[in-house]
Amino acid sequence: MAEAQPIVPPLVIPQEREGSRPFVQVLHDWIVTVDHKRLGIMYFSYGILALVIGGIEASIMRAQLAVANNNLVSPEVFNQLFTMHGTTMIFFAAMPIVFGIANYLTPLMIGARDMAFPRLNAWGFWMTAFGGIILYFSFVGGFGLYGAGSAPDVGWFAYAPLTSPAFSVGHSTDYWTIGLLISGFGSIATGLNIMTTVLCMRGPGMKLNRMPMLVWLNSVMAFLILVAIGPLTAAQLMLLIDRFLGGHFFDTQAGGSAVIWMHFFWIFGHPEVYILVLPAFGILSEVIPVFSRKPIFGYNIMVAATVAIGFISLSVWAHHMFTVGMTSYANAFFVASTSAIAVPTGIKIFNWVGTMWGGKITFTTAMLFSVAAVAQMLIAGLTGIMLAAAPFDWQLGNSYFVIAHFHYVILGVIVFGVFSAAYYWYPKVTGRMMSETLGKWHFWLFLIGFHMTFDFMHIPGLLGMPRRIYTYEASRGWQTWNTIVSIGVIFQALAVLIWVFNATKSYFRGKIAGSDPWDAWTLEWSTSSPPPDYNFAELPVVRSRRPLWDLKHPEDPDWKYE
Amino acid sequence: MRSRNCEWHNSTLRNLAKRALLGLFFVTVMGWGATGFALGPSSTPSIFSPDSTPAHDIYHLSLFVMAVCLGIFLVVFSLIVYSIVKYRRKATDDDREPPQIYGSNQVELAWTVIPILIVVVLFLAAARVIHAVEDAEFPPNTIEVTATGHQFWWEFQYPAYSFTTANELHVPVSDGSHPTPTHIILLSADTDHSFWVPQLAGKIDLIPNRRNEMWIDPKVPGHYVGQCAQYCGMQHAKMLLNVFVDTPEDFQKWVQQQKEPATTSDQVAAGRKVFEANACMNCHTITGTISHGRFGPDLTHLMSRTTIASGAAPNTQDNLTLWIKDPDAIKPGCLMPAMQLDEQDVNALVAYLMSLH
């Protein structure tokens, strides 16, 4: 099904090969770049680096928990590990990765030459990057330059008053706060940029209701960023005022409120989940149709469901707080709002199945990851329903069941979606195909490892194991489950290594991809691989949701039916 | 071929639905069959072996929610498996594209409305249990306990009996003929904590500057385990909870004992002197003596407890000695300092502590 020639031939502007130029010059080009594609790659690579670091932190934790009463790491180190793991994965792995994908693809998919604000885009990336560096600098400077370093150990949601100067001595919490504050500025910039690009930069004929699903989902993500990062920024500023200027917002010993921090954090924290998962949904909504050879089932309701998820996700935050002693009315309200989000999410799952139904499905690695993500979203959604029933959450909240649930979302859906995207768009980004054989090894090993780890992780939670404990008594009967969970990590690590190897090898040795290796339908496949700096020689005119289908099937174009 | 409406395989759907219902039925029956109220305490604090009304209400809700979720899972998962098996590209397929179907209003409406109905049912089921647990009324003979979370131990006050103890909560059994629930006020002296004994009730947080409450009415006497479930600092992991559910007679006996001031004996006067001459008394209370500290656990009846350091070690002479010499050896990061006493003082001190029955 490979079509080697670009549908719209690119302008031929001779480009020097990077290898022939001095390294310093290449590096300089990357550092000063404002090109959305390069920034996309930088965001993505930065996120993958953080993913590996966060993965190593997780592996050490799993080694510690594999057997009862283990002494591999001290409680102090363990507490730093889970804080850094959570913070790294959410803010410096997942967010940069989805921003990278959005940056790279949004202009290409809507027929634009760049993002609306290229310089702001570069600024956002560097803010995010500096935020991560500041966070990790805590390993050196946590107790100030006079003492030994120490990473923050307050947990990734840093509940007050554990962050107050009385309980968090030294500067580790400050590195955490300032790191997130600064990367938050970067995120807001990116959200603003995606939003503006989608609203103002669409190519000729690209109406809102003709945009690819991924662009729709990214614009809802951008909207959520603009709404949700603000409260986090405010909370971080209040915490800084508390810690440096003698404020008492969260200082319970001076009459402050620990619960206010929770509200601030989670009104950011829950939309954040959707900031991360919506782009993954978008990836599935691009990959599944192409490999089922059918258009997305129910485009309108899919878009409506996305917007609905966006709005409802702003009203569910206190389901993270069912155990803080809210009134029965407040608890009931958040049960209702949280369960309601299952409806649009369910619609999405059903529509992906509807897309595959009656198709001719090819199981490329990208499709395998997407299909697995759909099935895993189903399970994650159902455990979410269980947690949404407040009384059930009184048992399951803060237990390993919750850990398993949200890792199902973050790994099972987001990371699977990202891997799917990596295989699907790799040819577009590099001009070469990734090895399908290694890809299948990657998929199956990762799938086995994922299910070993996160299926079995639910069980200790049901048996009363709380999160964030560095060790446990053998008599509690949690050891067998924890051992299985830990063994699964080995498979996942191996799979990721295979992926990195595959990506590296294919960059030099992979089969030449051509502009449209998957016989796909969205605009990015109409230009060469990798796309030229200006993306499109002439901006393509769009008449339907699948412009390339129309070009390939002039006798039976989509625009006749939409 | 193109159409707005796809042809729906009615028979397949009906079969799937039938199978799902059957599965649901089995799980529900097995769930209820294997339960029972009052299986007794276990060293594995499973949320599926409840022994107290709040835990039991949650347990029943959880069975219902899980049955619904399992039903949904079976239906949707079967649809996913069916579609990827049935509609995979076969070697015999030609290169033609499959029929391009854009959606179906009826089908989409169905899978919007049915989930809404399920959500309404789940909400009602949850709301009922929220109300039953949170808005419960208590009989006049309810036992009142104030639990205060500290880094990293539990303080239990019994205001009606005017005594304080630590780490091991004693409550009376509450049988059907003579219900004596225990109402627990939850406070915190420092950071957030959470009181979680899964067999007795769901967890509720202990938050500084805030008064939370919960209740339990255990049906079977015995020793229930749990632990702090909200990250509270370095030794969150070893902030264990032990709840002893006593028969009414044993409970009264225990209360009488706890109300007594500490026993004094000349044999351990040397140890008592060490205690009162050092910083021990700044943090610990021993009623009937001049020690009134509040930072650490009340030691008046230390030897009536089975463990020390909030469940981190059994309450034995060796462990007490080690604890006084080097608390970090048992619980690294705990707030009890190593007292730097010489051997003779430590032994005298341990002898004194061991006299506190």
PDB file of N, CA and C in Angstrom, chain B residues 280-312:
ATOM      1  N   CYS B 280      13.170  12.307  78.794  1.00  0.00           N
ATOM      2  CA  CYS B 280      12.040  11.386  78.595  1.00  0.00           C
ATOM      3  C   CYS B 280      10.726  12.036  78.981  1.00  0.00           C
ATOM      4  N   MET B 281      10.767  12.697  80.160  1.00  0.00           N
ATOM      5  CA  MET B 281       9.518  13.239  80.704  1.00  0.00           C
ATOM      6  C   MET B 281       9.019  14.451  79.919  1.00  0.00           C
ATOM      7  N   ASN B 282       9.876  15.032  79.088  1.00  0.00           N
ATOM      8  CA  ASN B 282       9.391  16.157  78.286  1.00  0.00           C
ATOM      9  C   ASN B 282       8.382  15.718  77.238  1.00  0.00           C
ATOM     10  N   CYS B 283       8.507  14.476  76.813  1.00  0.00           N
ATOM     11  CA  CYS B 283       7.674  14.019  75.700  1.00  0.00           C
ATOM     12  C   CYS B 283       6.642  12.983  76.120  1.00  0.00           C
ATOM     13  N   HIS B 284       6.881  12.283  77.215  1.00  0.00           N
ATOM     14  CA  HIS B 284       5.978  11.191  77.577  1.00  0.00           C
ATOM     15  C   HIS B 284       5.252  11.479  78.888  1.00  0.00           C
ATOM     16  N   THR B 285       4.020  11.013  78.949  1.00  0.00           N
ATOM     17  CA  THR B 285       3.251  11.117  80.187  1.00  0.00           C
ATOM     18  C   THR B 285       3.249   9.768  80.892  1.00  0.00           C
ATOM     19  N   ILE B 286       3.430   9.801  82.209  1.00  0.00           N
ATOM     20  CA  ILE B 286       3.148   8.616  83.025  1.00  0.00           C
ATOM     21  C   ILE B 286       2.283   9.131  84.163  1.00  0.00           C
ATOM     22  N   THR B 287       1.007   8.875  84.140  1.00  0.00           N
ATOM     23  CA  THR B 287       0.112   9.483  85.130  1.00  0.00           C
ATOM     24  C   THR B 287       0.484   9.018  86.531  1.00  0.00           C
ATOM     25  N   GLY B 288       0.296   9.923  87.472  1.00  0.00           N
ATOM     26  CA  GLY B 288       0.685   9.626  88.850  1.00  0.00           C
ATOM     27  C   GLY B 288       2.125  10.000  89.116  1.00  0.00           C
ATOM     28  N   THR B 289       2.840  10.466  88.096  1.00  0.00           N
ATOM     29  CA  THR B 289       4.214  10.932  88.303  1.00  0.00           C
ATOM     30  C   THR B 289       4.298  12.366  87.799  1.00  0.00           C
ATOM     31  N   ILE B 290       5.486  12.915  87.795  1.00  0.00           N
ATOM     32  CA  ILE B 290       5.640  14.296  87.335  1.00  0.00           C
ATOM     33  C   ILE B 290       5.830  14.364  85.817  1.00  0.00           C
ATOM     34  N   SER B 291       5.776  13.229  85.131  1.00  0.00           N
ATOM     35  CA  SER B 291       5.986  13.249  83.680  1.00  0.00           C
ATOM     36  C   SER B 291       4.674  13.566  82.974  1.00  0.00           C
ATOM     37  N   HIS B 292       4.662  14.697  82.256  1.00  0.00           N
ATOM     38  CA  HIS B 292       3.429  15.107  81.587  1.00  0.00           C
ATOM     39  C   HIS B 292       3.630  15.466  80.121  1.00  0.00           C
ATOM     40  N   GLY B 293       4.698  14.977  79.528  1.00  0.00           N
ATOM     41  CA  GLY B 293       4.958  15.334  78.133  1.00  0.00           C
ATOM     42  C   GLY B 293       3.864  14.840  77.194  1.00  0.00           C
ATOM     43  N   ARG B 294       3.664  15.573  76.087  1.00  0.00           N
ATOM     44  CA  ARG B 294       2.598  15.195  75.156  1.00  0.00           C
ATOM     45  C   ARG B 294       3.114  14.872  73.760  1.00  0.00           C
ATOM     46  N   PHE B 295       4.408  15.044  73.492  1.00  0.00           N
ATOM     47  CA  PHE B 295       4.888  14.821  72.126  1.00  0.00           C
ATOM     48  C   PHE B 295       4.931  13.342  71.767  1.00  0.00           C
ATOM     49  N   GLY B 296       5.186  12.515  72.783  1.00  0.00           N
ATOM     50  CA  GLY B 296       5.300  11.092  72.519  1.00  0.00           C
ATOM     51  C   GLY B 296       4.143  10.337  73.140  1.00  0.00           C
ATOM     52  N   PRO B 297       4.081   9.043  72.909  1.00  0.00           N
ATOM     53  CA  PRO B 297       2.974   8.237  73.434  1.00  0.00           C
ATOM     54  C   PRO B 297       2.936   8.220  74.969  1.00  0.00           C
ATOM     55  N   ASP B 298       1.729   8.135  75.506  1.00  0.00           N
ATOM     56  CA  ASP B 298       1.500   7.968  76.944  1.00  0.00           C
ATOM     57  C   ASP B 298       2.028   6.592  77.349  1.00  0.00           C
ATOM     58  N   LEU B 299       2.878   6.571  78.392  1.00  0.00           N
ATOM     59  CA  LEU B 299       3.501   5.297  78.766  1.00  0.00           C
ATOM     60  C   LEU B 299       2.938   4.722  80.054  1.00  0.00           C
ATOM     61  N   THR B 300       1.826   5.306  80.562  1.00  0.00           N
ATOM     62  CA  THR B 300       1.318   4.893  81.875  1.00  0.00           C
ATOM     63  C   THR B 300       1.141   3.388  81.975  1.00  0.00           C
ATOM     64  N   HIS B 301       0.596   2.793  80.915  1.00  0.00           N
ATOM     65  CA  HIS B 301       0.376   1.341  80.947  1.00  0.00           C
ATOM     66  C   HIS B 301       1.072   0.710  79.754  1.00  0.00           C
ATOM     67  N   LEU B 302       2.316   1.088  79.603  1.00  0.00           N
ATOM     68  CA  LEU B 302       3.069   0.635  78.426  1.00  0.00           C
ATOM     69  C   LEU B 302       3.001  -0.881  78.248  1.00  0.00           C
ATOM     70  N   MET B 303       3.113  -1.608  79.342  1.00  0.00           N
ATOM     71  CA  MET B 303       3.207  -3.058  79.205  1.00  0.00           C
ATOM     72  C   MET B 303       1.862  -3.706  78.904  1.00  0.00           C
ATOM     73  N   SER B 304       0.794  -2.916  78.890  1.00  0.00           N
ATOM     74  CA  SER B 304      -0.486  -3.502  78.457  1.00  0.00           C
ATOM     75  C   SER B 304      -0.554  -3.551  76.942  1.00  0.00           C
ATOM     76  N   ARG B 305       0.460  -3.006  76.263  1.00  0.00           N
ATOM     77  CA  ARG B 305       0.450  -2.998  74.794  1.00  0.00           C
ATOM     78  C   ARG B 305       1.360  -4.090  74.258  1.00  0.00           C
ATOM     79  N   THR B 306       1.011  -4.617  73.111  1.00  0.00           N
ATOM     80  CA  THR B 306       1.763  -5.748  72.555  1.00  0.00           C
ATOM     81  C   THR B 306       2.955  -5.291  71.726  1.00  0.00           C
ATOM     82  N   THR B 307       2.890  -4.034  71.262  1.00  0.00           N
ATOM     83  CA  THR B 307       3.976  -3.576  70.401  1.00  0.00           C
ATOM     84  C   THR B 307       4.480  -2.222  70.878  1.00  0.00           C
ATOM     85  N   ILE B 308       5.658  -1.825  70.384  1.00  0.00           N
ATOM     86  CA  ILE B 308       6.152  -0.462  70.607  1.00  0.00           C
ATOM     87  C   ILE B 308       6.357   0.210  69.252  1.00  0.00           C
ATOM     88  N   ALA B 309       6.580   1.510  69.279  1.00  0.00           N
ATOM     89  CA  ALA B 309       6.866   2.288  68.062  1.00  0.00           C
ATOM     90  C   ALA B 309       5.744   2.135  67.044  1.00  0.00           C
ATOM     91  N   SER B 310       4.505   2.230  67.507  1.00  0.00           N
ATOM     92  CA  SER B 310       3.336   2.137  66.643  1.00  0.00           C
ATOM     93  C   SER B 310       3.334   0.871  65.797  1.00  0.00           C
ATOM     94  N   GLY B 311       3.603  -0.222  66.464  1.00  0.00           N
ATOM     95  CA  GLY B 311       3.490  -1.509  65.784  1.00  0.00           C
ATOM     96  C   GLY B 311       4.763  -1.944  65.083  1.00  0.00           C
ATOM     97  N   ALA B 312       5.840  -1.127  65.200  1.00  0.00           N
ATOM     98  CA  ALA B 312       7.050  -1.455  64.444  1.00  0.00           C
ATOM     99  C   ALA B 312       7.788  -2.655  65.029  1.00  0.00           C
TER     100      ALA B 312
END
